[in-house]
Structures are given as C-alpha cells and as structure tokens.
Amino acid sequence: MLQSKRNLALVVLLCLMGMISSAVAAVAVGGSCTPAQQQQVAPGDIIDLNGPDVPADQQALGIHWDYLWTVKEENAGGKTVTTFQTKSISYTVPTTGFAKNYYFELMVTAHEAQLCINQACMTFPIVKPGPCTINTDGPEQVCITDEGKYKYSTAETPSQVSQRWWVFPKDKVPATIEYNSNTEFKVGDGSSVEIAWNKAAPKSGTYVVFTGYFAKKSPYAFQGSCQKQVAVVDVPLNTITVT
C-alpha cells in the first residue's frame, strides 16, 4: 500500500511538471494553444502526424496515454471535420471545397490519471499551385537529326507539389494524366528539363512538351499543367529526277 501511494505521488508530481514544461506548440490544459504554422500542402495530399511515445519512466509506473486528435477548418474556433483516437493519424485533404487552413489539435491524457493532460496544435495552409508557363531556348520547328539539347522550364516548382515532364506525340496526349503513368514518354522531374529531339522523337510530326503538378503523397492528386508544341521536321529528300 505504501509503495502504491509513493507511485501515485510520483505520477502527480510528473503531471505537474509536464503541465509546466511542454513540447513545440504544447500548453497546459485550460490555456490557449498557439498553433505551429506548417508548410503549405496541396489539395488532395495526405497529412501524416504522430503523437508522442510514452517515456520509459512513465511505462515503469504502469502509465498509458490516450490520444485525441481534432481536425478543424481554419482555426481552433472552426468547424470540426473529424476526430481520431490513435497515436498516429493520416488526414486526406479534400480535392475540392477545401478550407484555406486545417487546424490539428492533439490532447494526450494519462489513462491512469485523467487530470494529467497536455495539448499541442498546428496549422497547415492548403494552397493550389498557380498556372504554369513553359519557357524555352529551343525553336518551334526542329530537325529530327538535330543533336542539340534544348531547355524547357517553368517557374520554380511550388514547395507543396512535385513536378514531372513528358513528351507526347500530339495524337497520344492523354485526356487525363497521372503521376506514375505514361512512363515511356517521361523525360524528367523538377522545374526544367533538357530535350534532345533526335532521341525524343522517333519520327517527324508534332510533339507536345507537357509538364504537370501533383500532390507529393500517393495517390499524387493532379494539381494543374501546361504544355508547348514543337514540330519535328524530317530531313528533305535528296532525289534527283531527270526530266
């Protein structure tokens, strides 16, 4: 009995200490939580968050923690979107009708001592990348035997998305494109690529340089694209006809 009282007293003391000192953006219950502002996230992307592990000294006392996550639109006073009661969570941002910000609040409670509670919160801004434009030092018509490499680029890739490039024959441009599709036409990633048309074009014709923005996590939600056409010209015939 004496040992149990000592353990309980230690739990209370540790709880009081935990309410005074906290992790990033964490505060004691009853106070206001100042959210840690996170980097931008694209619509349709997935936000993965992990709660803290129970330290060894608390495990030795037989303590377990309960986790309660609350996801709200905009801020702490916003509409509740969903809740979770697991240590780790994954929240998929809507592709349409999404809020400008999503507020995540975590409450961690000592299961065996319900007055021992701590809190943390953070905010993720949801930003769709703006339109893109392809710039190039290459000509609009290029000979199929041209061994030069021409650069095609956009503005710097927005931080919340990935960017990928393809070169399609005009008649094979897909109606919709996915991040990991059409690998045979892929020519690079990032904000720029270099294209050697004598290798990219198997025959003369009109080709489409296509680049798209995608959310960073699977299923890589499509965010937008831009394209530029290039005419690949065949070598003229060298036939001499005697008339």
PDB file of C-alpha atoms in Angstrom:
ATOM      1  CA  MET A   1       0.000   0.000   0.000  1.00  0.00           C
ATOM      2  CA  LEU A   2       2.826   2.378   0.880  1.00  0.00           C
ATOM      3  CA  GLN A   3       4.534   1.666  -2.465  1.00  0.00           C
ATOM      4  CA  SER A   4       1.257   2.396  -4.316  1.00  0.00           C
ATOM      5  CA  LYS A   5       0.916   5.757  -2.548  1.00  0.00           C
ATOM      6  CA  ARG A   6       4.504   6.618  -3.461  1.00  0.00           C
ATOM      7  CA  ASN A   7       3.852   5.730  -7.111  1.00  0.00           C
ATOM      8  CA  LEU A   8       0.684   7.866  -7.146  1.00  0.00           C
ATOM      9  CA  ALA A   9       2.547  10.803  -5.615  1.00  0.00           C
ATOM     10  CA  LEU A  10       5.236  10.454  -8.262  1.00  0.00           C
ATOM     11  CA  VAL A  11       2.633  10.401 -11.035  1.00  0.00           C
ATOM     12  CA  VAL A  12       1.043  13.608  -9.706  1.00  0.00           C
ATOM     13  CA  LEU A  13       4.451  15.278  -9.467  1.00  0.00           C
ATOM     14  CA  LEU A  14       5.354  14.277 -13.023  1.00  0.00           C
ATOM     15  CA  CYS A  15       1.986  15.545 -14.247  1.00  0.00           C
ATOM     16  CA  LEU A  16       2.553  18.927 -12.639  1.00  0.00           C
ATOM     17  CA  MET A  17       5.990  19.101 -14.214  1.00  0.00           C
ATOM     18  CA  GLY A  18       4.530  18.156 -17.611  1.00  0.00           C
ATOM     19  CA  MET A  19       1.991  20.966 -17.384  1.00  0.00           C
ATOM     20  CA  ILE A  20       4.757  23.486 -16.778  1.00  0.00           C
ATOM     21  CA  SER A  21       7.173  22.371 -19.496  1.00  0.00           C
ATOM     22  CA  SER A  22       5.859  21.340 -22.906  1.00  0.00           C
ATOM     23  CA  ALA A  23       6.885  20.393 -26.448  1.00  0.00           C
ATOM     24  CA  VAL A  24       6.549  22.607 -29.518  1.00  0.00           C
ATOM     25  CA  ALA A  25       3.212  24.391 -29.535  1.00  0.00           C
ATOM     26  CA  ALA A  26       2.074  22.480 -26.416  1.00  0.00           C
ATOM     27  CA  VAL A  27       0.390  24.094 -23.449  1.00  0.00           C
ATOM     28  CA  ALA A  28      -1.256  23.020 -20.233  1.00  0.00           C
ATOM     29  CA  VAL A  29      -4.975  22.283 -20.322  1.00  0.00           C
ATOM     30  CA  GLY A  30      -7.042  25.353 -19.703  1.00  0.00           C
ATOM     31  CA  GLY A  31      -4.683  27.622 -21.658  1.00  0.00           C
ATOM     32  CA  SER A  32      -4.863  28.596 -25.295  1.00  0.00           C
ATOM     33  CA  CYS A  33      -2.853  26.609 -27.803  1.00  0.00           C
ATOM     34  CA  THR A  34      -0.769  28.667 -30.215  1.00  0.00           C
ATOM     35  CA  PRO A  35      -0.542  26.563 -33.387  1.00  0.00           C
ATOM     36  CA  ALA A  36       2.794  25.906 -35.026  1.00  0.00           C
ATOM     37  CA  GLN A  37       2.477  27.075 -38.642  1.00  0.00           C
ATOM     38  CA  GLN A  38       3.466  24.325 -41.056  1.00  0.00           C
ATOM     39  CA  GLN A  39       4.458  24.373 -44.722  1.00  0.00           C
ATOM     40  CA  GLN A  40       1.857  24.564 -47.464  1.00  0.00           C
ATOM     41  CA  VAL A  41       0.041  21.407 -48.533  1.00  0.00           C
ATOM     42  CA  ALA A  42      -1.641  20.799 -51.888  1.00  0.00           C
ATOM     43  CA  PRO A  43      -5.323  19.808 -52.191  1.00  0.00           C
ATOM     44  CA  GLY A  44      -5.752  16.044 -52.225  1.00  0.00           C
ATOM     45  CA  ASP A  45      -2.485  15.436 -50.397  1.00  0.00           C
ATOM     46  CA  ILE A  46      -2.177  13.475 -47.162  1.00  0.00           C
ATOM     47  CA  ILE A  47      -1.109  14.941 -43.822  1.00  0.00           C
ATOM     48  CA  ASP A  48       0.552  12.308 -41.609  1.00  0.00           C
ATOM     49  CA  LEU A  49       1.055  13.135 -37.926  1.00  0.00           C
ATOM     50  CA  ASN A  50       2.424  11.192 -34.972  1.00  0.00           C
ATOM     51  CA  GLY A  51       1.780  11.710 -31.288  1.00  0.00           C
ATOM     52  CA  PRO A  52       4.484  11.266 -28.606  1.00  0.00           C
ATOM     53  CA  ASP A  53       5.562   7.901 -27.238  1.00  0.00           C
ATOM     54  CA  VAL A  54       5.123   7.109 -23.567  1.00  0.00           C
ATOM     55  CA  PRO A  55       8.579   7.560 -21.961  1.00  0.00           C
ATOM     56  CA  ALA A  56      10.226   4.637 -20.219  1.00  0.00           C
ATOM     57  CA  ASP A  57       9.854   6.203 -16.751  1.00  0.00           C
ATOM     58  CA  GLN A  58       6.077   6.506 -17.259  1.00  0.00           C
ATOM     59  CA  GLN A  59       5.850   2.956 -18.574  1.00  0.00           C
ATOM     60  CA  ALA A  60       7.652   1.807 -15.423  1.00  0.00           C
ATOM     61  CA  LEU A  61       4.841   3.385 -13.392  1.00  0.00           C
ATOM     62  CA  GLY A  62       2.261   1.442 -15.383  1.00  0.00           C
ATOM     63  CA  ILE A  63       1.043   4.569 -17.181  1.00  0.00           C
ATOM     64  CA  HIS A  64      -0.614   4.518 -20.591  1.00  0.00           C
ATOM     65  CA  TRP A  65      -1.624   7.500 -22.717  1.00  0.00           C
ATOM     66  CA  ASP A  66      -4.872   8.210 -24.531  1.00  0.00           C
ATOM     67  CA  TYR A  67      -4.739  10.331 -27.694  1.00  0.00           C
ATOM     68  CA  LEU A  68      -7.485  12.554 -29.071  1.00  0.00           C
ATOM     69  CA  TRP A  69      -6.957  14.405 -32.347  1.00  0.00           C
ATOM     70  CA  THR A  70      -9.401  17.034 -33.580  1.00  0.00           C
ATOM     71  CA  VAL A  71      -9.221  18.404 -37.124  1.00  0.00           C
ATOM     72  CA  LYS A  72     -10.931  21.745 -37.742  1.00  0.00           C
ATOM     73  CA  GLU A  73     -11.331  24.119 -40.647  1.00  0.00           C
ATOM     74  CA  GLU A  74      -9.315  27.350 -40.444  1.00  0.00           C
ATOM     75  CA  ASN A  75      -8.542  27.572 -36.701  1.00  0.00           C
ATOM     76  CA  ALA A  76      -9.421  26.420 -33.186  1.00  0.00           C
ATOM     77  CA  GLY A  77     -12.860  28.002 -33.475  1.00  0.00           C
ATOM     78  CA  GLY A  78     -13.633  26.466 -36.836  1.00  0.00           C
ATOM     79  CA  LYS A  79     -15.909  23.641 -37.888  1.00  0.00           C
ATOM     80  CA  THR A  80     -14.790  20.202 -36.717  1.00  0.00           C
ATOM     81  CA  VAL A  81     -14.020  17.998 -39.702  1.00  0.00           C
ATOM     82  CA  THR A  82     -13.082  14.753 -37.991  1.00  0.00           C
ATOM     83  CA  THR A  83     -11.519  13.242 -34.863  1.00  0.00           C
ATOM     84  CA  PHE A  84      -9.091  10.375 -34.240  1.00  0.00           C
ATOM     85  CA  GLN A  85      -8.225   8.385 -31.115  1.00  0.00           C
ATOM     86  CA  THR A  86      -4.956   6.844 -32.268  1.00  0.00           C
ATOM     87  CA  LYS A  87      -1.341   7.801 -31.702  1.00  0.00           C
ATOM     88  CA  SER A  88      -0.692   8.342 -35.421  1.00  0.00           C
ATOM     89  CA  ILE A  89      -3.123   9.753 -37.962  1.00  0.00           C
ATOM     90  CA  SER A  90      -3.430  10.334 -41.721  1.00  0.00           C
ATOM     91  CA  TYR A  91      -5.774  13.045 -42.982  1.00  0.00           C
ATOM     92  CA  THR A  92      -6.515  13.390 -46.699  1.00  0.00           C
ATOM     93  CA  VAL A  93      -7.171  16.989 -47.710  1.00  0.00           C
ATOM     94  CA  PRO A  94     -10.243  17.299 -49.973  1.00  0.00           C
ATOM     95  CA  THR A  95      -9.515  17.963 -53.639  1.00  0.00           C
ATOM     96  CA  THR A  96     -12.469  20.361 -53.877  1.00  0.00           C
ATOM     97  CA  GLY A  97     -14.248  22.511 -51.332  1.00  0.00           C
ATOM     98  CA  PHE A  98     -11.216  22.517 -49.076  1.00  0.00           C
ATOM     99  CA  ALA A  99     -10.594  25.110 -46.370  1.00  0.00           C
ATOM    100  CA  LYS A 100      -7.738  27.610 -46.645  1.00  0.00           C
ATOM    101  CA  ASN A 101      -6.247  26.147 -43.477  1.00  0.00           C
ATOM    102  CA  TYR A 102      -6.647  22.989 -41.415  1.00  0.00           C
ATOM    103  CA  TYR A 103      -6.067  23.112 -37.672  1.00  0.00           C
ATOM    104  CA  PHE A 104      -4.901  19.954 -35.873  1.00  0.00           C
ATOM    105  CA  GLU A 105      -5.197  19.668 -32.106  1.00  0.00           C
ATOM    106  CA  LEU A 106      -3.830  16.799 -30.043  1.00  0.00           C
ATOM    107  CA  MET A 107      -4.845  16.083 -26.453  1.00  0.00           C
ATOM    108  CA  VAL A 108      -2.744  13.495 -24.616  1.00  0.00           C
ATOM    109  CA  THR A 109      -4.143  12.120 -21.353  1.00  0.00           C
ATOM    110  CA  ALA A 110      -2.577   9.767 -18.824  1.00  0.00           C
ATOM    111  CA  HIS A 111      -5.106   6.931 -18.802  1.00  0.00           C
ATOM    112  CA  GLU A 112      -4.497   6.097 -15.146  1.00  0.00           C
ATOM    113  CA  ALA A 113      -4.502   9.751 -14.012  1.00  0.00           C
ATOM    114  CA  GLN A 114      -7.135  11.642 -16.002  1.00  0.00           C
ATOM    115  CA  LEU A 115      -6.093  15.073 -14.708  1.00  0.00           C
ATOM    116  CA  CYS A 116      -2.711  14.651 -16.368  1.00  0.00           C
ATOM    117  CA  ILE A 117      -3.387  16.186 -19.781  1.00  0.00           C
ATOM    118  CA  ASN A 118      -1.233  18.002 -22.298  1.00  0.00           C
ATOM    119  CA  GLN A 119      -2.041  19.667 -25.592  1.00  0.00           C
ATOM    120  CA  ALA A 120      -0.380  20.540 -28.887  1.00  0.00           C
ATOM    121  CA  CYS A 121      -1.648  22.080 -32.104  1.00  0.00           C
ATOM    122  CA  MET A 122      -0.560  23.101 -35.583  1.00  0.00           C
ATOM    123  CA  THR A 123      -2.000  24.632 -38.741  1.00  0.00           C
ATOM    124  CA  PHE A 124      -1.466  23.590 -42.364  1.00  0.00           C
ATOM    125  CA  PRO A 125      -2.268  26.097 -45.148  1.00  0.00           C
ATOM    126  CA  ILE A 126      -3.821  24.462 -48.212  1.00  0.00           C
ATOM    127  CA  VAL A 127      -2.623  26.083 -51.431  1.00  0.00           C
ATOM    128  CA  LYS A 128      -3.220  25.003 -55.012  1.00  0.00           C
ATOM    129  CA  PRO A 129      -0.280  25.931 -57.290  1.00  0.00           C
ATOM    130  CA  GLY A 130      -0.923  28.710 -59.757  1.00  0.00           C
ATOM    131  CA  PRO A 131      -0.894  28.302 -63.543  1.00  0.00           C
ATOM    132  CA  CYS A 132       2.403  27.438 -65.209  1.00  0.00           C
ATOM    133  CA  THR A 133       4.015  28.607 -68.444  1.00  0.00           C
ATOM    134  CA  ILE A 134       6.766  26.771 -70.319  1.00  0.00           C
ATOM    135  CA  ASN A 135       9.748  28.845 -71.445  1.00  0.00           C
ATOM    136  CA  THR A 136      12.407  27.538 -73.810  1.00  0.00           C
ATOM    137  CA  ASP A 137      15.519  28.444 -75.769  1.00  0.00           C
ATOM    138  CA  GLY A 138      14.519  25.928 -78.446  1.00  0.00           C
ATOM    139  CA  PRO A 139      12.843  26.639 -81.796  1.00  0.00           C
ATOM    140  CA  GLU A 140       9.229  25.836 -82.635  1.00  0.00           C
ATOM    141  CA  GLN A 141      10.463  23.704 -85.558  1.00  0.00           C
ATOM    142  CA  VAL A 142      13.482  21.442 -85.152  1.00  0.00           C
ATOM    143  CA  CYS A 143      15.136  18.952 -87.499  1.00  0.00           C
ATOM    144  CA  ILE A 144      14.860  15.335 -86.422  1.00  0.00           C
ATOM    145  CA  THR A 145      18.631  14.940 -86.800  1.00  0.00           C
ATOM    146  CA  ASP A 146      19.416  17.932 -84.573  1.00  0.00           C
ATOM    147  CA  GLU A 147      21.731  16.665 -81.831  1.00  0.00           C
ATOM    148  CA  GLY A 148      21.393  19.788 -79.696  1.00  0.00           C
ATOM    149  CA  LYS A 149      19.752  19.789 -76.265  1.00  0.00           C
ATOM    150  CA  TYR A 150      17.094  22.423 -75.642  1.00  0.00           C
ATOM    151  CA  LYS A 151      15.956  23.551 -72.205  1.00  0.00           C
ATOM    152  CA  TYR A 152      12.253  23.730 -71.283  1.00  0.00           C
ATOM    153  CA  SER A 153      11.412  25.288 -67.934  1.00  0.00           C
ATOM    154  CA  THR A 154       8.740  26.859 -65.752  1.00  0.00           C
ATOM    155  CA  ALA A 155       8.984  28.998 -62.652  1.00  0.00           C
ATOM    156  CA  GLU A 156      10.402  27.204 -59.617  1.00  0.00           C
ATOM    157  CA  THR A 157       8.283  24.222 -58.615  1.00  0.00           C
ATOM    158  CA  PRO A 158       5.914  25.262 -55.767  1.00  0.00           C
ATOM    159  CA  SER A 159       7.055  23.742 -52.487  1.00  0.00           C
ATOM    160  CA  GLN A 160       3.816  21.827 -51.860  1.00  0.00           C
ATOM    161  CA  VAL A 161       3.856  19.813 -55.100  1.00  0.00           C
ATOM    162  CA  SER A 162       6.004  17.594 -57.296  1.00  0.00           C
ATOM    163  CA  GLN A 163       6.544  18.390 -60.972  1.00  0.00           C
ATOM    164  CA  ARG A 164       7.013  15.899 -63.823  1.00  0.00           C
ATOM    165  CA  TRP A 165       7.605  16.207 -67.585  1.00  0.00           C
ATOM    166  CA  TRP A 166       6.580  14.151 -70.631  1.00  0.00           C
ATOM    167  CA  VAL A 167       6.990  14.443 -74.402  1.00  0.00           C
ATOM    168  CA  PHE A 168       3.955  13.067 -76.264  1.00  0.00           C
ATOM    169  CA  PRO A 169       3.238  12.692 -79.954  1.00  0.00           C
ATOM    170  CA  LYS A 170       0.289  15.027 -80.483  1.00  0.00           C
ATOM    171  CA  ASP A 171      -2.108  12.160 -81.181  1.00  0.00           C
ATOM    172  CA  LYS A 172      -1.137  10.385 -77.940  1.00  0.00           C
ATOM    173  CA  VAL A 173      -1.673  13.175 -75.401  1.00  0.00           C
ATOM    174  CA  PRO A 174      -3.889  11.564 -72.726  1.00  0.00           C
ATOM    175  CA  ALA A 175      -7.171  13.141 -71.654  1.00  0.00           C
ATOM    176  CA  THR A 176      -6.064  12.765 -68.039  1.00  0.00           C
ATOM    177  CA  ILE A 177      -2.582  12.115 -66.732  1.00  0.00           C
ATOM    178  CA  GLU A 178      -1.360  10.536 -63.517  1.00  0.00           C
ATOM    179  CA  TYR A 179       1.984  10.988 -61.830  1.00  0.00           C
ATOM    180  CA  ASN A 180       3.222   7.448 -62.463  1.00  0.00           C
ATOM    181  CA  SER A 181       1.555   6.919 -65.846  1.00  0.00           C
ATOM    182  CA  ASN A 182       2.931   7.077 -69.401  1.00  0.00           C
ATOM    183  CA  THR A 183       6.447   6.245 -68.256  1.00  0.00           C
ATOM    184  CA  GLU A 184       7.590   5.615 -71.839  1.00  0.00           C
ATOM    185  CA  PHE A 185       7.091   9.341 -72.566  1.00  0.00           C
ATOM    186  CA  LYS A 186       8.594  10.669 -69.320  1.00  0.00           C
ATOM    187  CA  VAL A 187      11.611  12.974 -69.753  1.00  0.00           C
ATOM    188  CA  GLY A 188      12.293  14.341 -66.262  1.00  0.00           C
ATOM    189  CA  ASP A 189      11.231  15.889 -62.959  1.00  0.00           C
ATOM    190  CA  GLY A 190      11.546  19.330 -61.417  1.00  0.00           C
ATOM    191  CA  SER A 191      11.126  22.810 -62.850  1.00  0.00           C
ATOM    192  CA  SER A 192      13.162  22.188 -66.032  1.00  0.00           C
ATOM    193  CA  VAL A 193      14.295  19.505 -68.464  1.00  0.00           C
ATOM    194  CA  GLU A 194      16.646  19.268 -71.430  1.00  0.00           C
ATOM    195  CA  ILE A 195      15.372  17.537 -74.560  1.00  0.00           C
ATOM    196  CA  ALA A 196      17.427  16.195 -77.465  1.00  0.00           C
ATOM    197  CA  TRP A 197      14.849  15.834 -80.235  1.00  0.00           C
ATOM    198  CA  ASN A 198      16.912  13.347 -82.234  1.00  0.00           C
ATOM    199  CA  LYS A 199      16.339  10.947 -79.316  1.00  0.00           C
ATOM    200  CA  ALA A 200      12.908  12.067 -78.090  1.00  0.00           C
ATOM    201  CA  ALA A 201      11.179  11.964 -81.489  1.00  0.00           C
ATOM    202  CA  PRO A 202      11.194   8.595 -83.301  1.00  0.00           C
ATOM    203  CA  LYS A 203       9.717  10.202 -86.428  1.00  0.00           C
ATOM    204  CA  SER A 204       8.708  13.609 -87.735  1.00  0.00           C
ATOM    205  CA  GLY A 205       5.463  15.202 -86.582  1.00  0.00           C
ATOM    206  CA  THR A 206       4.002  17.465 -83.924  1.00  0.00           C
ATOM    207  CA  TYR A 207       5.046  16.745 -80.339  1.00  0.00           C
ATOM    208  CA  VAL A 208       3.746  18.138 -77.058  1.00  0.00           C
ATOM    209  CA  VAL A 209       6.087  19.030 -74.203  1.00  0.00           C
ATOM    210  CA  PHE A 210       3.830  18.504 -71.183  1.00  0.00           C
ATOM    211  CA  THR A 211       4.515  19.267 -67.521  1.00  0.00           C
ATOM    212  CA  GLY A 212       2.177  18.735 -64.582  1.00  0.00           C
ATOM    213  CA  TYR A 213       1.945  19.460 -60.856  1.00  0.00           C
ATOM    214  CA  PHE A 214       0.945  16.705 -58.436  1.00  0.00           C
ATOM    215  CA  ALA A 215       0.461  16.314 -54.675  1.00  0.00           C
ATOM    216  CA  LYS A 216       3.554  14.827 -53.023  1.00  0.00           C
ATOM    217  CA  LYS A 217       2.000  11.712 -51.496  1.00  0.00           C
ATOM    218  CA  SER A 218       0.196   8.808 -53.156  1.00  0.00           C
ATOM    219  CA  PRO A 219      -2.263   8.887 -54.914  1.00  0.00           C
ATOM    220  CA  TYR A 220      -0.500  12.076 -56.131  1.00  0.00           C
ATOM    221  CA  ALA A 221      -3.575  14.213 -56.801  1.00  0.00           C
ATOM    222  CA  PHE A 222      -3.290  16.200 -60.047  1.00  0.00           C
ATOM    223  CA  GLN A 223      -2.923  19.963 -59.490  1.00  0.00           C
ATOM    224  CA  GLY A 224      -2.558  21.505 -62.942  1.00  0.00           C
ATOM    225  CA  SER A 225      -0.403  21.507 -66.073  1.00  0.00           C
ATOM    226  CA  CYS A 226       0.892  23.428 -69.067  1.00  0.00           C
ATOM    227  CA  GLN A 227       2.238  22.389 -72.453  1.00  0.00           C
ATOM    228  CA  LYS A 228       4.073  23.536 -75.556  1.00  0.00           C
ATOM    229  CA  GLN A 229       4.022  22.162 -79.103  1.00  0.00           C
ATOM    230  CA  VAL A 230       7.130  21.526 -81.173  1.00  0.00           C
ATOM    231  CA  ALA A 231       7.202  20.474 -84.846  1.00  0.00           C
ATOM    232  CA  VAL A 232       9.886  17.896 -85.584  1.00  0.00           C
ATOM    233  CA  VAL A 233      10.803  18.138 -89.273  1.00  0.00           C
ATOM    234  CA  ASP A 234      12.197  15.276 -91.330  1.00  0.00           C
ATOM    235  CA  VAL A 235      15.318  15.549 -93.486  1.00  0.00           C
ATOM    236  CA  PRO A 236      14.410  16.606 -97.058  1.00  0.00           C
ATOM    237  CA  LEU A 237      14.650  14.027 -99.807  1.00  0.00           C
ATOM    238  CA  ASN A 238      17.757  14.076-101.989  1.00  0.00           C
ATOM    239  CA  THR A 239      16.158  12.515-105.046  1.00  0.00           C
ATOM    240  CA  ILE A 240      17.208  13.940-108.388  1.00  0.00           C
ATOM    241  CA  THR A 241      14.773  13.400-111.219  1.00  0.00           C
ATOM    242  CA  VAL A 242      15.823  13.787-114.808  1.00  0.00           C
ATOM    243  CA  THR A 243      13.172  15.379-116.949  1.00  0.00           C
TER     244      THR A 243
END
